[in-house]
Amino acid sequence: MKVAVIGGGIIGLCSAYYLKKAGHDVLVFDQSSLEDGCSFGNAGMVVPSHIIPLAAPGMIAKGIRWMFNSKSPFYVRPRLNLDLLRWGLDFYRHANSDHVARSVPALKELSLFSKACYQQFAREALFDFAYHERGLLMLYQTEAAAHEEGETAALANRYGVKAEVLSASEVQALEPVVRVNARGGVFYPGDAHLTPQLLTRGLIEYLRHEGVQILPSVAVTDFVIQHRHVRSLRTPQGDHAVDSVVLAAGSWSGELARQLHLRLPMQAGKGYSFTLPEVKKNVRIPSILLEARVAVTPMGSSLRFGGTMEITGLNHAIQLNRVRGIVEAIPRYYPEMQVSMPKTEEIWHGLRPCSPDGLPYIGRLTSLPNVIVATGHAMMGLSLAPGTGKLVTELMNEEQPTVSLAEFAPERFVG
Ligand SMILES: Cc1cc2nc3c(=O)[nH]c(=O)nc-3n(C[C@H](O)[C@H](O)[C@H](O)COP(=O)(O)OP(=O)(O)OC[C@H]3O[C@@H](n4cnc5c(N)ncnc54)[C@H](O)[C@@H]3O)c2cc1C
């Protein structure tokens, strides 16, 4: 079967990997040069600990507080845009405990499945992507954050995701080289991390070697649909006849879905990262600095800091003040680390594909049965990518998916 994957981010690449393995003839289309993008410069965390969706109780109040601080980790640019208004309303409708209760088991199952896929990738040693299983530390300084994270840890333990509440000295014992300033932390021993650029570039090279056609700088602009099936893809370079389509176009998927007459609510959640090279006294375990919402990941001898979620549309403008917010948070948690503001060209940004209920879209369309959607993974796309790719292939082969996909149905906002 000739399968076109639209999007060469980590979701598209992992889908292509499993589809090729299953014997399909695979083409990957990407509008970019495939040298950068959301899947390249992210924090590289594989987080089965993250079982609570973004749409959860308390998020709206927190978001409103953050909106008024230009260095805060969250911002929505108010604008008169129907898609944004509907997305906001859908988010509001889902930010409740019933939604969390339904989502937690689904996210947990998908996360653990995906981590097992990474373990297999690493074992099969296709290429090195610096995969390490050292866990994740959630560090906090305030009583409020300690309380909130303690509740999350209790919930995780109830669902079988191991979480250990640590005192300040127990946190410090896990980080022997770097001084940590925290009231305490929660340690999730089951989490892992990797270097995203090594993974994406390694996958591109491996897929090419295996005969997957990867077409950078080719944007899919429209579809030829006949008898409820996509027959070919329209691109400025010409049409491509296909048997099946995987829509994995990240933050752009909502716009492309319109051409398929599908409502797929999506907002781009911009985040930034920068990487310090050759750090002498490096952090050993990836951490999230909770009050600042900054992710810290050691990658070899370098150290990456990432954060912020700006819902400001599909654009690439960099808000230096938000990056400054990340920089200023670092010495508050690591007092010996004085980091200066990176130059603009050293600041990486990516657009996270965010659905309004905080759950990815994974499934076959009932309206167009030769289209499978795999997108909307927001803050967890890297984590959930190999699992998603394997599920896409199971759906393509009309096999029973290993993971229940009921909560991830791509048509859940239709109607
Ligand atoms: C600062 C930051 C830190 C993060 N840290 C983590 C982390 O630690 N762990 C984690 O799991 N996740 C993390 N994420 C989230 C993760 O990076 C994303 O969820 C993931 O990269 C999304 O992958 P994707 O393949 O869906 O989208 P993308 O990587 O955006 O790929 C989609 C691709 O589709 C292409 N495309 C779009 N439209 C078209 C079209 N019409 N025709 C052809 N091609 C098209 C685009 O060019 C793009 O390359 C982080 C994100 C940010 C911003």
Short mmCIF file of C-alpha atoms and ligand atoms in Angstrom, two decimals, residues 6-12 29-32 34 37-39 42-47 218-221 248-252 256 269-273 306-307 348 350-353 375 377-384, ligand 1:
data_model
loop_
_atom_site.label_atom_id
_atom_site.label_comp_id
_atom_site.label_asym_id
_atom_site.label_seq_id
_atom_site.Cartn_x
_atom_site.Cartn_y
_atom_site.Cartn_z
CA ILE A 6 2.02 14.44 5.92
CA GLY A 7 4.56 15.88 8.35
CA GLY A 8 8.12 14.83 9.05
CA GLY A 9 8.14 15.74 12.74
CA ILE A 10 8.66 13.03 15.30
CA ILE A 11 5.09 11.70 14.97
CA GLY A 12 5.33 11.43 11.17
CA PHE A 29 5.95 15.09 2.84
CA ASP A 30 7.17 18.09 4.79
CA GLN A 31 6.76 21.75 3.97
CA SER A 32 9.99 22.61 5.84
CA LEU A 34 13.39 19.16 7.95
CA GLY A 37 11.06 22.33 13.98
CA CYS A 38 9.19 21.37 17.10
CA SER A 39 10.60 17.83 17.19
CA ASN A 42 12.57 20.23 22.63
CA ALA A 43 13.49 19.11 26.13
CA GLY A 44 13.83 15.44 25.18
CA MET A 45 11.89 14.04 28.13
CA VAL A 46 10.09 10.70 27.91
CA VAL A 47 7.50 11.15 30.62
CA VAL A 218 6.97 19.92 -0.34
CA ALA A 219 3.80 21.32 1.22
CA VAL A 220 0.54 19.45 0.87
CA THR A 221 -2.00 22.11 -0.02
CA ALA A 248 0.77 14.19 11.20
CA ALA A 249 1.23 17.87 10.39
CA GLY A 250 1.60 19.07 13.99
CA SER A 251 0.28 22.57 14.68
CA TRP A 252 -0.75 22.96 11.03
CA LEU A 256 -5.11 20.99 6.67
CA GLY A 269 1.69 26.44 21.81
CA LYS A 270 5.03 28.14 21.29
CA GLY A 271 7.91 27.21 23.57
CA TYR A 272 11.59 28.14 23.72
CA SER A 273 14.79 26.36 24.55
CA GLY A 306 13.09 24.82 27.87
CA GLY A 307 9.77 26.38 28.72
CA TRP A 348 15.27 27.77 19.60
CA GLY A 350 8.91 25.17 18.52
CA LEU A 351 5.14 25.12 18.03
CA ARG A 352 3.48 22.40 20.10
CA PRO A 353 0.27 21.07 18.51
CA THR A 375 -1.34 14.70 15.99
CA HIS A 377 0.33 15.65 21.36
CA ALA A 378 1.12 19.12 22.77
CA MET A 379 3.80 18.86 25.48
CA MET A 380 4.25 15.12 25.11
CA GLY A 381 4.82 14.53 21.40
CA LEU A 382 8.34 13.24 21.77
CA SER A 383 7.30 10.96 24.60
CA LEU A 384 4.30 9.52 22.81
C1 LIG B 1 10.18 24.04 24.45
C2 LIG B 1 9.56 22.70 24.18
C3 LIG B 1 9.93 21.60 24.97
C4 LIG B 1 9.34 20.36 24.75
N1 LIG B 1 9.75 19.29 25.49
C5 LIG B 1 9.19 18.08 25.31
C6 LIG B 1 9.62 16.96 26.06
O1 LIG B 1 10.52 17.06 26.88
N2 LIG B 1 9.00 15.76 25.87
C7 LIG B 1 7.97 15.63 24.97
O2 LIG B 1 7.43 14.54 24.87
N3 LIG B 1 7.58 16.66 24.19
C8 LIG B 1 8.16 17.88 24.34
N4 LIG B 1 7.75 18.95 23.59
C9 LIG B 1 6.64 18.76 22.65
C10 LIG B 1 7.11 18.08 21.37
O3 LIG B 1 8.24 18.76 20.87
C11 LIG B 1 5.98 18.09 20.35
O4 LIG B 1 4.82 17.54 20.90
C12 LIG B 1 6.34 17.30 19.10
O5 LIG B 1 7.55 17.75 18.56
C13 LIG B 1 5.23 17.37 18.05
O6 LIG B 1 5.62 16.56 16.98
P1 LIG B 1 4.78 16.52 15.63
O7 LIG B 1 5.45 15.56 14.75
O8 LIG B 1 3.33 16.30 15.98
O9 LIG B 1 4.84 18.01 15.09
P2 LIG B 1 6.04 18.79 14.35
O10 LIG B 1 7.35 18.40 14.92
O11 LIG B 1 5.65 20.21 14.35
O12 LIG B 1 5.96 18.20 12.89
C14 LIG B 1 4.92 18.50 12.01
C15 LIG B 1 5.54 18.68 10.66
O13 LIG B 1 4.50 18.83 9.69
C16 LIG B 1 4.97 19.68 8.68
N5 LIG B 1 3.80 20.21 7.96
C17 LIG B 1 2.83 21.00 8.44
N6 LIG B 1 1.92 21.28 7.49
C18 LIG B 1 2.33 20.65 6.37
C19 LIG B 1 1.82 20.57 5.04
N7 LIG B 1 0.69 21.19 4.69
N8 LIG B 1 2.51 19.84 4.14
C20 LIG B 1 3.67 19.20 4.48
N9 LIG B 1 4.19 19.28 5.72
C21 LIG B 1 3.53 19.97 6.65
C22 LIG B 1 5.73 20.75 9.44
O14 LIG B 1 6.67 21.40 8.59
C23 LIG B 1 6.40 19.94 10.54
O15 LIG B 1 7.72 19.57 10.21
C24 LIG B 1 8.34 20.19 23.75
C25 LIG B 1 8.01 21.29 22.94
C26 LIG B 1 8.61 22.52 23.13
C27 LIG B 1 8.23 23.66 22.25
#
